mmCIF file of C-alpha atoms in Angstrom:
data_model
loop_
_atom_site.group_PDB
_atom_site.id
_atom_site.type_symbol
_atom_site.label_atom_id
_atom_site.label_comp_id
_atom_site.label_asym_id
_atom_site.label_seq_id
_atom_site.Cartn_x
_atom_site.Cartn_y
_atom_site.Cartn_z
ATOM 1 C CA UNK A 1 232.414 128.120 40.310
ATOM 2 C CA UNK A 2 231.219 124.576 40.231
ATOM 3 C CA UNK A 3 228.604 123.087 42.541
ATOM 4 C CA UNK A 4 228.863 121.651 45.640
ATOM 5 C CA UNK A 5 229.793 118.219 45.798
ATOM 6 C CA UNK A 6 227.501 115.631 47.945
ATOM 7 C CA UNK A 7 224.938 118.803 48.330
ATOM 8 C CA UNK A 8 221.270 118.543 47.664
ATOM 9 C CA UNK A 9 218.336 120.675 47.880
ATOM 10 C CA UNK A 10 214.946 119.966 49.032
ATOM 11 C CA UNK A 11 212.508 122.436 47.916
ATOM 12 C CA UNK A 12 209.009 122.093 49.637
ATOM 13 C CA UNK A 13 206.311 123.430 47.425
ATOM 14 C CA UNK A 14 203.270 123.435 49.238
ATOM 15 C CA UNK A 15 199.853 125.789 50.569
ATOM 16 C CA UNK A 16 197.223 127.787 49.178
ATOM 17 C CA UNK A 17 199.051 131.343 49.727
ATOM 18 C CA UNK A 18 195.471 132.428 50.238
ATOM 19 C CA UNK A 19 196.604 135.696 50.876
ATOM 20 C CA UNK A 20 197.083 136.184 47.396
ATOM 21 C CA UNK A 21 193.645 135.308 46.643
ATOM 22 C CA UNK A 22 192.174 135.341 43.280
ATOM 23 C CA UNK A 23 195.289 134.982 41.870
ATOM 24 C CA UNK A 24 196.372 132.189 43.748
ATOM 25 C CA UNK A 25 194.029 129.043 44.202
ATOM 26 C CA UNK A 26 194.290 125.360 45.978
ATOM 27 C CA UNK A 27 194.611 124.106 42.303
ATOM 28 C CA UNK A 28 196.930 126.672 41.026
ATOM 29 C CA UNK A 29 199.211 127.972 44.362
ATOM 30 C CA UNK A 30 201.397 131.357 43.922
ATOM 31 C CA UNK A 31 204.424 128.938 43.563
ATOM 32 C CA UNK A 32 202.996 127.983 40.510
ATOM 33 C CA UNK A 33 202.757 131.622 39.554
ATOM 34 C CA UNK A 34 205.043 133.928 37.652
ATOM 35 C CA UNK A 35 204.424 136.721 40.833
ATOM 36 C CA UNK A 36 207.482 138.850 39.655
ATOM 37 C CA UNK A 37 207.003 139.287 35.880
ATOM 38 C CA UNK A 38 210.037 137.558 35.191
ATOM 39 C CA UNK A 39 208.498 134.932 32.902
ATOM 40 C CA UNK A 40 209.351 132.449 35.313
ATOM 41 C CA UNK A 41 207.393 130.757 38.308
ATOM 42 C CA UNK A 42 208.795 131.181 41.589
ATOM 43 C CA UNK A 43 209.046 127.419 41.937
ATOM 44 C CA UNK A 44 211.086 127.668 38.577
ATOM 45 C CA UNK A 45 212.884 130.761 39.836
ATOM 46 C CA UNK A 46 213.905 128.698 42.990
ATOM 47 C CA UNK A 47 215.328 126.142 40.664
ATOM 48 C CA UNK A 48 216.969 128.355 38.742
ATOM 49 C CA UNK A 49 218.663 129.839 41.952
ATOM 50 C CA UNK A 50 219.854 126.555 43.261
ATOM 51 C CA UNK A 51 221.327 124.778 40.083
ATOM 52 C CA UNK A 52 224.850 126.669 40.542
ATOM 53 C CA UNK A 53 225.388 124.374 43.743
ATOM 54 C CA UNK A 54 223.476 121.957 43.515
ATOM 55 C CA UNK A 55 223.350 120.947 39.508
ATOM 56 C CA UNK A 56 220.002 118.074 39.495
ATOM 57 C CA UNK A 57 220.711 117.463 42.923
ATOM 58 C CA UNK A 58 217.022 118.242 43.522
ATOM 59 C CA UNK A 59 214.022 117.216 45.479
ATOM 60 C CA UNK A 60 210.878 118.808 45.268
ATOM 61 C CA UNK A 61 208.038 117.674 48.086
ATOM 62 C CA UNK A 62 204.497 119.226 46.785
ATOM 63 C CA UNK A 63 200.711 117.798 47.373
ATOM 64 C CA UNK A 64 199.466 114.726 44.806
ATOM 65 C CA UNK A 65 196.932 117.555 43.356
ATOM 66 C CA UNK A 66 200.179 119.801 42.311
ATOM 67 C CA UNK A 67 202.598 116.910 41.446
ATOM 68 C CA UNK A 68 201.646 116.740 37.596
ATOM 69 C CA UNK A 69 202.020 120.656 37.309
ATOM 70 C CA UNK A 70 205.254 120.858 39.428
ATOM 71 C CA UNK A 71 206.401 118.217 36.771
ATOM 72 C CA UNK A 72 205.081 120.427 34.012
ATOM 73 C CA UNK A 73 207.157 123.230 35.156
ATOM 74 C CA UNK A 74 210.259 121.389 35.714
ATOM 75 C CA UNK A 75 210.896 119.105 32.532
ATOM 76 C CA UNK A 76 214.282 118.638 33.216
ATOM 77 C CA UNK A 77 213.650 117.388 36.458
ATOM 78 C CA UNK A 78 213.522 113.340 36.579
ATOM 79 C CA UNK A 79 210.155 112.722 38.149
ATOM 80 C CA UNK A 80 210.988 110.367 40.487
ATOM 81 C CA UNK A 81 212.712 113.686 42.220
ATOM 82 C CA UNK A 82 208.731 114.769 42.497
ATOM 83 C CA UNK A 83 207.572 113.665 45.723
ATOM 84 C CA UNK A 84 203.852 113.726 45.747
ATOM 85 C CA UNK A 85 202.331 113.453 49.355
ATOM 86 C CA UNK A 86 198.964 112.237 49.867
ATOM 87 C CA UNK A 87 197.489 114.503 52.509
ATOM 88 C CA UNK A 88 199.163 117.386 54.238
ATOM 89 C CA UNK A 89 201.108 116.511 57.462
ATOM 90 C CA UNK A 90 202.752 119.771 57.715
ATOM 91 C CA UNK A 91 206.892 120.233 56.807
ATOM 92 C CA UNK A 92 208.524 118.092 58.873
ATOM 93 C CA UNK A 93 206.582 114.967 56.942
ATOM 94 C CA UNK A 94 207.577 116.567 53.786
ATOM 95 C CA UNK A 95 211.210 117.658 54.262
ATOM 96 C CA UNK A 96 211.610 114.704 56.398
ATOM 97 C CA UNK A 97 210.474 112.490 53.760
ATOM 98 C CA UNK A 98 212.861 113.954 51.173
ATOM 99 C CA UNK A 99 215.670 113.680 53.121
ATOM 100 C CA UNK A 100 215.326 110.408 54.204
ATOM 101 C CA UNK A 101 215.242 109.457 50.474
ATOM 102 C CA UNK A 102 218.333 111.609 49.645
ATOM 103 C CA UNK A 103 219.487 109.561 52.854
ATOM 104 C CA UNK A 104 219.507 106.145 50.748
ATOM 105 C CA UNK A 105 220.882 108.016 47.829
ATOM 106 C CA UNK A 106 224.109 109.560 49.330
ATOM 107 C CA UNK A 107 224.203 108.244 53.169
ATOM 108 C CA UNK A 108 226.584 111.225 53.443
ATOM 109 C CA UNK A 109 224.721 113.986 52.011
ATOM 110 C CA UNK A 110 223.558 117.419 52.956
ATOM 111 C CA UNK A 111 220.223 118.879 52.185
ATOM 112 C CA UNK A 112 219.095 122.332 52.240
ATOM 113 C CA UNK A 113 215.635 122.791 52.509
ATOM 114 C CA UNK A 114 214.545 126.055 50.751
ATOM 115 C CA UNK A 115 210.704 126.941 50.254
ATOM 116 C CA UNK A 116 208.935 127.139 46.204
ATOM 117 C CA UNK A 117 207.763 130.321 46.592
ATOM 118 C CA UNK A 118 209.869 132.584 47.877
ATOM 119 C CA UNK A 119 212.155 135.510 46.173
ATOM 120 C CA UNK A 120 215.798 136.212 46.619
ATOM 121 C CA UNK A 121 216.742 138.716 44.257
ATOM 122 C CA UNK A 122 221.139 138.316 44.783
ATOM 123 C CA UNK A 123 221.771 135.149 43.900
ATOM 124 C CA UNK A 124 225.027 135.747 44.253
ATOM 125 C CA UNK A 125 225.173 136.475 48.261
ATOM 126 C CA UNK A 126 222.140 133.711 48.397
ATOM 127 C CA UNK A 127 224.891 130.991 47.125
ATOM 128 C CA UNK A 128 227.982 132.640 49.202
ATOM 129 C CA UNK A 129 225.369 131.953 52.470
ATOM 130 C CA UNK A 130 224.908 128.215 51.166
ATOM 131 C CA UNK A 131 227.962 127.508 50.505
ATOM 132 C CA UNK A 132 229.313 128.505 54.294
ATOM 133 C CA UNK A 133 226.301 126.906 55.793
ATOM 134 C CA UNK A 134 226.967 123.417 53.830
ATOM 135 C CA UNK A 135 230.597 123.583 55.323
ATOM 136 C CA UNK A 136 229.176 124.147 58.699
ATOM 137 C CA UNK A 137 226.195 121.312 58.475
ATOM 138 C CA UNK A 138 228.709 119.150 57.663
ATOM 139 C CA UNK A 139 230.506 118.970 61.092
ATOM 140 C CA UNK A 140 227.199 117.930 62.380
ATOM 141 C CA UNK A 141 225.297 120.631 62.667
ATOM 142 C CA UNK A 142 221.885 121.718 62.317
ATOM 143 C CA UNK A 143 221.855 124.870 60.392
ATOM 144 C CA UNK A 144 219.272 127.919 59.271
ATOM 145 C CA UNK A 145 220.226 130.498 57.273
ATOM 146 C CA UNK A 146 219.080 133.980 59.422
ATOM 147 C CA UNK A 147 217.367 136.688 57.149
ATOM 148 C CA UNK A 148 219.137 140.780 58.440
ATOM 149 C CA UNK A 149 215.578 141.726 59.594
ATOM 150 C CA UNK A 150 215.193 145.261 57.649
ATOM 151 C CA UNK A 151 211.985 146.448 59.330
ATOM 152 C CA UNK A 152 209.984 145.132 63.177
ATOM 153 C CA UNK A 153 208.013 142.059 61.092
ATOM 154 C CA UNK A 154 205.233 140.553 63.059
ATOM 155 C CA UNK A 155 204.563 137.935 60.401
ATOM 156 C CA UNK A 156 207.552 135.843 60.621
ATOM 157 C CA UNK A 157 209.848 134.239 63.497
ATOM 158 C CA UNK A 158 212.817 135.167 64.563
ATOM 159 C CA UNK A 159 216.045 133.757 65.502
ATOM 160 C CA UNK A 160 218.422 135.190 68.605
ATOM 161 C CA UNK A 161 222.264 134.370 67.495
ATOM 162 C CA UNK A 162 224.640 134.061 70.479
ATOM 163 C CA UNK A 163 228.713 133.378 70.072
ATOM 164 C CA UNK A 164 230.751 133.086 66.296
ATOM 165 C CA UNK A 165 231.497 129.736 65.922
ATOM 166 C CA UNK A 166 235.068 129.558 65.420
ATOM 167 C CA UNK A 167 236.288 128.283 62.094
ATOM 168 C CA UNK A 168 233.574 129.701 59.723
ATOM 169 C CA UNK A 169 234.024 133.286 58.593
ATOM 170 C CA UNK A 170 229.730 134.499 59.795
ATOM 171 C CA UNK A 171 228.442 131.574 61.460
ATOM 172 C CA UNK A 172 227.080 131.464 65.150
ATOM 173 C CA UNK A 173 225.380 129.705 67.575
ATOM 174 C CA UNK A 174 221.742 129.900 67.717
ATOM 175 C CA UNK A 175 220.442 130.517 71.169
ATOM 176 C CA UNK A 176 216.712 130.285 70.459
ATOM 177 C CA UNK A 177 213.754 130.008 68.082
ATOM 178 C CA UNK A 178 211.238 132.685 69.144
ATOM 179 C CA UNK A 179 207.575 132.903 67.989
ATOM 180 C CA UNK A 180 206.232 135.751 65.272
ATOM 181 C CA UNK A 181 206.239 138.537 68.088
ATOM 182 C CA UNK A 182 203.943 141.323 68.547
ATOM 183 C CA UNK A 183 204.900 144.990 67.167
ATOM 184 C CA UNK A 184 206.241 146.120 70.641
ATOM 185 C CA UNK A 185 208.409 143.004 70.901
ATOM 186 C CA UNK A 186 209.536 143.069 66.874
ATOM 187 C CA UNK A 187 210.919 146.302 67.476
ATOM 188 C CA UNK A 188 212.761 145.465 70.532
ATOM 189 C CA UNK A 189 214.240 142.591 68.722
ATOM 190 C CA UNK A 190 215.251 144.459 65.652
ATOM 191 C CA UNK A 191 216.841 147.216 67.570
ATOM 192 C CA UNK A 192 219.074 144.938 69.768
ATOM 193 C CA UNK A 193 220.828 143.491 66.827
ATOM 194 C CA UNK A 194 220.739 140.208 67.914
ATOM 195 C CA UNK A 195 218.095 138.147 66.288
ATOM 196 C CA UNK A 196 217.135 137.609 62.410
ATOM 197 C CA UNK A 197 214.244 136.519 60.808
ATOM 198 C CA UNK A 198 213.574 132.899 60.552
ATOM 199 C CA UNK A 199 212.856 132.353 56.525
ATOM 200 C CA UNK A 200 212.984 128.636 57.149
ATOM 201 C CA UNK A 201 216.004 127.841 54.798
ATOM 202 C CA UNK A 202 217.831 124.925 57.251
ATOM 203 C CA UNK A 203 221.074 123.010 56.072
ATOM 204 C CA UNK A 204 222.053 119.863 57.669
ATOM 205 C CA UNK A 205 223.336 116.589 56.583
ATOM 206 C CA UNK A 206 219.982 114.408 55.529
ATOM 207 C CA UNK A 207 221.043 111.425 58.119
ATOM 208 C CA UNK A 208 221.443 114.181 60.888
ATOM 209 C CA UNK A 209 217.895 115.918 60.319
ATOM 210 C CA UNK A 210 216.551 112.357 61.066
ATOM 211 C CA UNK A 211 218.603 111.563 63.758
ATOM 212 C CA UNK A 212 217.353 114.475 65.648
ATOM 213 C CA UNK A 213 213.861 113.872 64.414
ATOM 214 C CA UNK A 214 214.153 110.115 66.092
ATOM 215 C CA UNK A 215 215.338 111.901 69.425
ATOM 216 C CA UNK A 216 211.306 113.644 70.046
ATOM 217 C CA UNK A 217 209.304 112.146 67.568
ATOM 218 C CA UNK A 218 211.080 108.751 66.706
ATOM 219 C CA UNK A 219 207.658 107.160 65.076
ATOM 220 C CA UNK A 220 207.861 110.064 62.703
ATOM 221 C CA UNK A 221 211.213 109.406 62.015
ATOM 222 C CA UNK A 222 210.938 105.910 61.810
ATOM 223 C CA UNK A 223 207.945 106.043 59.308
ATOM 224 C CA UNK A 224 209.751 108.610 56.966
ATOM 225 C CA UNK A 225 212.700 106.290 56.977
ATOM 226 C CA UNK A 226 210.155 103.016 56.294
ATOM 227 C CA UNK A 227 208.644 104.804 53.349
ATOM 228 C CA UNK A 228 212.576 106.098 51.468
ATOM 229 C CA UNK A 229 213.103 102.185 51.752
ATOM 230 C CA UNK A 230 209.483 100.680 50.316
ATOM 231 C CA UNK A 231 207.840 103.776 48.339
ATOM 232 C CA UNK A 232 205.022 101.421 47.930
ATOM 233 C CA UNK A 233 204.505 101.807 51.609
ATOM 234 C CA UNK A 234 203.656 105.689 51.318
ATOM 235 C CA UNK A 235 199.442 105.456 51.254
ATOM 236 C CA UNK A 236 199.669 103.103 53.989
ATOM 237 C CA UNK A 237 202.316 104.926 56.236
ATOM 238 C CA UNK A 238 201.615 108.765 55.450
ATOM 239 C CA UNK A 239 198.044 109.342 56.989
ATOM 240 C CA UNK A 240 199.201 108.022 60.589
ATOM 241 C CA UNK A 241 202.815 110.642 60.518
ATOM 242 C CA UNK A 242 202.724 113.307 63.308
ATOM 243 C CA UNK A 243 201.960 116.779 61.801
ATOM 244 C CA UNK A 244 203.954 119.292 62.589
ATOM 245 C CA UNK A 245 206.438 121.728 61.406
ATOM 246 C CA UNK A 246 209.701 121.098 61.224
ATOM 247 C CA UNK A 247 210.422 124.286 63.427
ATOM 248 C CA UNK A 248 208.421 122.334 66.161
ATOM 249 C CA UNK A 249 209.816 118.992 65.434
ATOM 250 C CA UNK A 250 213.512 119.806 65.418
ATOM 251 C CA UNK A 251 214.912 123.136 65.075
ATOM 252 C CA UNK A 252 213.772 124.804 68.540
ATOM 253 C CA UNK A 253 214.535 121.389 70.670
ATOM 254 C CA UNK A 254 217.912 121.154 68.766
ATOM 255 C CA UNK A 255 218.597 124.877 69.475
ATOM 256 C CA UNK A 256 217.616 124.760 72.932
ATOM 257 C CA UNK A 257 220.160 121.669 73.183
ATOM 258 C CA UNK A 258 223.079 123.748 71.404
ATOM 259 C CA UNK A 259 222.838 121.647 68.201
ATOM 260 C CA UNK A 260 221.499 124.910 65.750
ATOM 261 C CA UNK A 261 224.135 127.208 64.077
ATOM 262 C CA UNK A 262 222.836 130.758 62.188
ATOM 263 C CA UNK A 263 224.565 131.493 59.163
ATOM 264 C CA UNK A 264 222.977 135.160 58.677
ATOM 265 C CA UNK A 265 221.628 135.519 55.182
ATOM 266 C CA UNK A 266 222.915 139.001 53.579
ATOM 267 C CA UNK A 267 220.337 139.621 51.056
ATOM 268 C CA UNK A 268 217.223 140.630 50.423
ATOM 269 C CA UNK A 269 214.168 137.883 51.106
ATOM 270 C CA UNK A 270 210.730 137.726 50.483
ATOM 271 C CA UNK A 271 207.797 135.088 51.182
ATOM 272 C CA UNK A 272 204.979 137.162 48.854
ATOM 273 C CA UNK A 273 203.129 136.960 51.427
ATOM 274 C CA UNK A 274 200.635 139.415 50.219
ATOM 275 C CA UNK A 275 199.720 141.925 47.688
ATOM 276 C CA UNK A 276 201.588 144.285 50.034
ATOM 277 C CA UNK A 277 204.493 142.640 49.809
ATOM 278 C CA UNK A 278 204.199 141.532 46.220
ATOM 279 C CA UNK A 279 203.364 144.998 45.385
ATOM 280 C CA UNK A 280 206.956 145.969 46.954
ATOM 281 C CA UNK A 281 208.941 143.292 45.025
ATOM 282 C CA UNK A 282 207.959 144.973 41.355
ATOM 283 C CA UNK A 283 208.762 148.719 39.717
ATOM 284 C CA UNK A 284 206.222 151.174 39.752
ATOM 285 C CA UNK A 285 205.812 154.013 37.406
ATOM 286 C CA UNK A 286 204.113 157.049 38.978
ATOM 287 C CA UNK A 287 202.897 155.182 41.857
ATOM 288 C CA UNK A 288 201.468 152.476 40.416
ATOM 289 C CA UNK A 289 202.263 149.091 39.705
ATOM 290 C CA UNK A 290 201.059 146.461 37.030
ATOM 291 C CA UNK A 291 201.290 142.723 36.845
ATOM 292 C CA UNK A 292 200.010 141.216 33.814
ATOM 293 C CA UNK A 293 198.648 143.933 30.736
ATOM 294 C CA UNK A 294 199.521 146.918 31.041
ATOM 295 C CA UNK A 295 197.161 147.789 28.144
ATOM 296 C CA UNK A 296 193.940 146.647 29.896
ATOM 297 C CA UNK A 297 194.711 149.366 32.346
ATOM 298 C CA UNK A 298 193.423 152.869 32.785
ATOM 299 C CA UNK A 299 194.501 154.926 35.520
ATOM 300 C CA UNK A 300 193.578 158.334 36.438
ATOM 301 C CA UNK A 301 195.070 160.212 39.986
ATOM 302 C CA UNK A 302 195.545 156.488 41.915
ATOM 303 C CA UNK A 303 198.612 155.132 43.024
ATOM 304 C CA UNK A 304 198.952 151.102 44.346
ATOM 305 C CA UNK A 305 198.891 147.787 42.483
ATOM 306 C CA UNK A 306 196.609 146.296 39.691
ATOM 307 C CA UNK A 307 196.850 142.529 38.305
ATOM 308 C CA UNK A 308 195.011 142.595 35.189
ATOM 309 C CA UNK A 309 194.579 138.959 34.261
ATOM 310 C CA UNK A 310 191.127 138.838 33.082
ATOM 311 C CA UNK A 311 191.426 139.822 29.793
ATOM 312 C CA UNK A 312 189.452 143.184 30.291
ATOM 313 C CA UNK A 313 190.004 146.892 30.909
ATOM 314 C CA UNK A 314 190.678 147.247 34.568
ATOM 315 C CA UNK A 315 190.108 151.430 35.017
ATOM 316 C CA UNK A 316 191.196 153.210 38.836
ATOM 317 C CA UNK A 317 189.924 156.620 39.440
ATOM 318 C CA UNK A 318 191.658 158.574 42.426
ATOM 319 C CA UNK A 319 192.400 155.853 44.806
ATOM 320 C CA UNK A 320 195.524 155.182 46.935
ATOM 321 C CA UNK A 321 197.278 152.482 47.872
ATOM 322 C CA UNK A 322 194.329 150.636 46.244
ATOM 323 C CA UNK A 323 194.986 146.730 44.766
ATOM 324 C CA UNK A 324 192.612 145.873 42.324
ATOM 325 C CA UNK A 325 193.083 141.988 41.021
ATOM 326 C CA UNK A 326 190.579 141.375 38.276
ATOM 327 C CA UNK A 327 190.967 137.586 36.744
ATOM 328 C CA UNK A 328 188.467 135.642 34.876
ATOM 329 C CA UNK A 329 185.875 134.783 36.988
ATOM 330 C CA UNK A 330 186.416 136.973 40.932
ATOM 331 C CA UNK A 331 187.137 140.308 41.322
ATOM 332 C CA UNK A 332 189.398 141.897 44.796
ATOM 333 C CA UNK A 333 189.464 145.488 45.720
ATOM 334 C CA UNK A 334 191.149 146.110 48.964
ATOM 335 C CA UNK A 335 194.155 148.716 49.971
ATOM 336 C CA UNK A 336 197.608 147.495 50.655
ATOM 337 C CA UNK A 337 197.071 147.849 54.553
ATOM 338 C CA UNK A 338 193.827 145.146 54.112
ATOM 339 C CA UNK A 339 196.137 142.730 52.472
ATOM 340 C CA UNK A 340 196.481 140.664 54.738
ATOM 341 C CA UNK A 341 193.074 140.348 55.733
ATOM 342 C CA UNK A 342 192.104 138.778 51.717
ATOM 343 C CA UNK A 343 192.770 135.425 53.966
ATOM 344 C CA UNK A 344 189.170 135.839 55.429
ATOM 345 C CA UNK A 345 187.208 135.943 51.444
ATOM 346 C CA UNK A 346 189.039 132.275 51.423
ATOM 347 C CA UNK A 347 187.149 131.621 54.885
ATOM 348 C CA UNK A 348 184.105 133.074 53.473
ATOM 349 C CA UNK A 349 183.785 131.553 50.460
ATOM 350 C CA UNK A 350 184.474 127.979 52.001
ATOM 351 C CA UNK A 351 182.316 128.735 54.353
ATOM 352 C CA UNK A 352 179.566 129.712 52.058
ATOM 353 C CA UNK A 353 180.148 126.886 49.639
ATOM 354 C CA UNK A 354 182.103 128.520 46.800
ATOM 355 C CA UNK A 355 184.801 125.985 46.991
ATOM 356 C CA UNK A 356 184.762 126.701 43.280
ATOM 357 C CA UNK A 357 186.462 129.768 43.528
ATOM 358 C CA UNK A 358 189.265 129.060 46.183
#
């Protein structure tokens, strides 16, 4: 099937994914990482994913520290497509910025915006989603592709879908953008039927994300817009752009002014989070899982996940649910229902100093 003509994607690569802390670093971030064992990074794994509709249609919008790597990664990606930003300003500054310089490329195009780090395993249900929602962006609307939530998730947001649009086999209106909710309110969410996770994949035409941009935040859209025309402008523009995520900026105004469409997302989606959820994404033989050697490790009555990437024998003796990441120079032993506290060993070690290790 051949691409999708006048469609580009935008694929923010950006944050620490301290979560996944010693593995990932602010020099090295998990989209940088091969996380699945595939041999590919997820930032290449995301590329890999979009080429069917999109061919070299592609802009990627990382941090001036990851630019060279991202570039590294992606050879046969021009490198004018790598957008390096100076500072962070959150993702309406970077998805913003790319589209407004797809924008001058192809006044007419559509972007999708799809994150560097995530995993979609059916690629093939991933592009029949796409595909739809470029149709549907390009009668004007602002769309988000809604993940089938398969458990109560407080970690993400969620989106509640109203009436089918008519003309478009899945699509429907969005009603509302809802915070991540607490356990009580997940479940109620879940079991109603109505709302899907937000995985922050949107799909609009690039001059139509700024448009609505200019309607609440018009100096942000105005200074994205300044920069796509006079690149040489970015180190003087970029440090005074609102920050604020695109979310924010656009899609829960837009929805709450009938402008956002769902297009739910039938497959299976993942943000690797944590080692939790990174533990769940790979096979496990007797309980256990392994990324890296599986001949550094020695296990005896455990069950969880090890990452053995420090070039040593990593040995677990009658734990459960344990993950044990051993790399070069730190060390993490936690359980898979403390994984998403590894965040606070980030806080501690900035706070102590050690900005060598995060």
């Amino acid at each position: 099937m051949p691409d999708v003509a006048g469609f580009w994607a935008v694929v923010p690569a950006g944050g620490a994914g301290t979560r996944l802390w010693p593995m990932s670093r602010a020099s090295h971030p998990k989209f940088l990482l091969d996380l699945t064992g595939s041999g590919r990074t997820l930032l290449q794994a995301t590329l890999d994913r979009l080429e069917p509709l999109t061919g070299d249609r592609v802009v990627v919008a990382t941090g001036a520290a990851h630019a060279e790597a991202v570039r590294g990664q992606l050879p046969g990606l021009d490198a004018g497509r790598v957008l390096a930003e100076p500072s962070p300003r959150d993702s309406m500054a970077a998805i913003g910025l790319a589209a407004a310089v797809v924008e001058r490329l192809d006044p007419d195009a559509v972007i999708g915006s799809f994150a560097a780090d995530h995993v979609i395993p059916d690629a093939a249900a991933f592009h029949a989603a796409v595909r739809e929602a470029v149709e549907v962006a390009r009668e004007g609307h602002l769309v988000t592709l809604g993940v089938e939530p398969t458990h109560p998730a407080t970690g993400f947001g969620y989106i509640r879908a109203g009436e089918r649009l008519a003309g478009f086999p899945s699509a429907l209106h969005a009603v509302e953008f809802v915070e991540k909710p607490d356990a009580e309110r997940a479940a109620a969410y879940v079991a109603s039927g109505g709302y899907r996770w937000n995985a922050g994949m949107f799909v609009v035409r690039a001059g139509v994300l700024l448009d609505l941009l200019a309607q609440w935040h018009p100096d942000l859209a105005a200074g994205l817009r300044a920069i796509a025309a006079d690149p040489s402008r970015l180190d003087e523009l970029w440090p005074g752009l609102t920050k604020i995520a695109i979310d924010h900026a656009v899609a829960e105004p837009a929805a709450a002014a009938g402008h956002v469409v769902v297009v739910p997302a039938p497959f299976g989606w993942d943000d690797v989070g944590d080692f939790a959820s990174l533990a769940g994404l790979l096979p496990a033989t007797d309980g256990l899982t392994v990324l890296g050697s599986a001949d550094d490790v020695t296990v005896v009555d455990a069950s969880g996940l090890v990452v053995a990437s420090g070039g040593r024998r990593v040995a677990v003796v009658g734990l459960d649910d344990v993950v044990v990441v051993d790399t070069p120079d730190a060390v993490l032993v936690t359980t898979r229902e403390r994984a998403q506290d590894v965040k606070r060993v980030v806080d501690a070690l900035k706070e102590s100093g050690r900005t060598d290790l995060v």
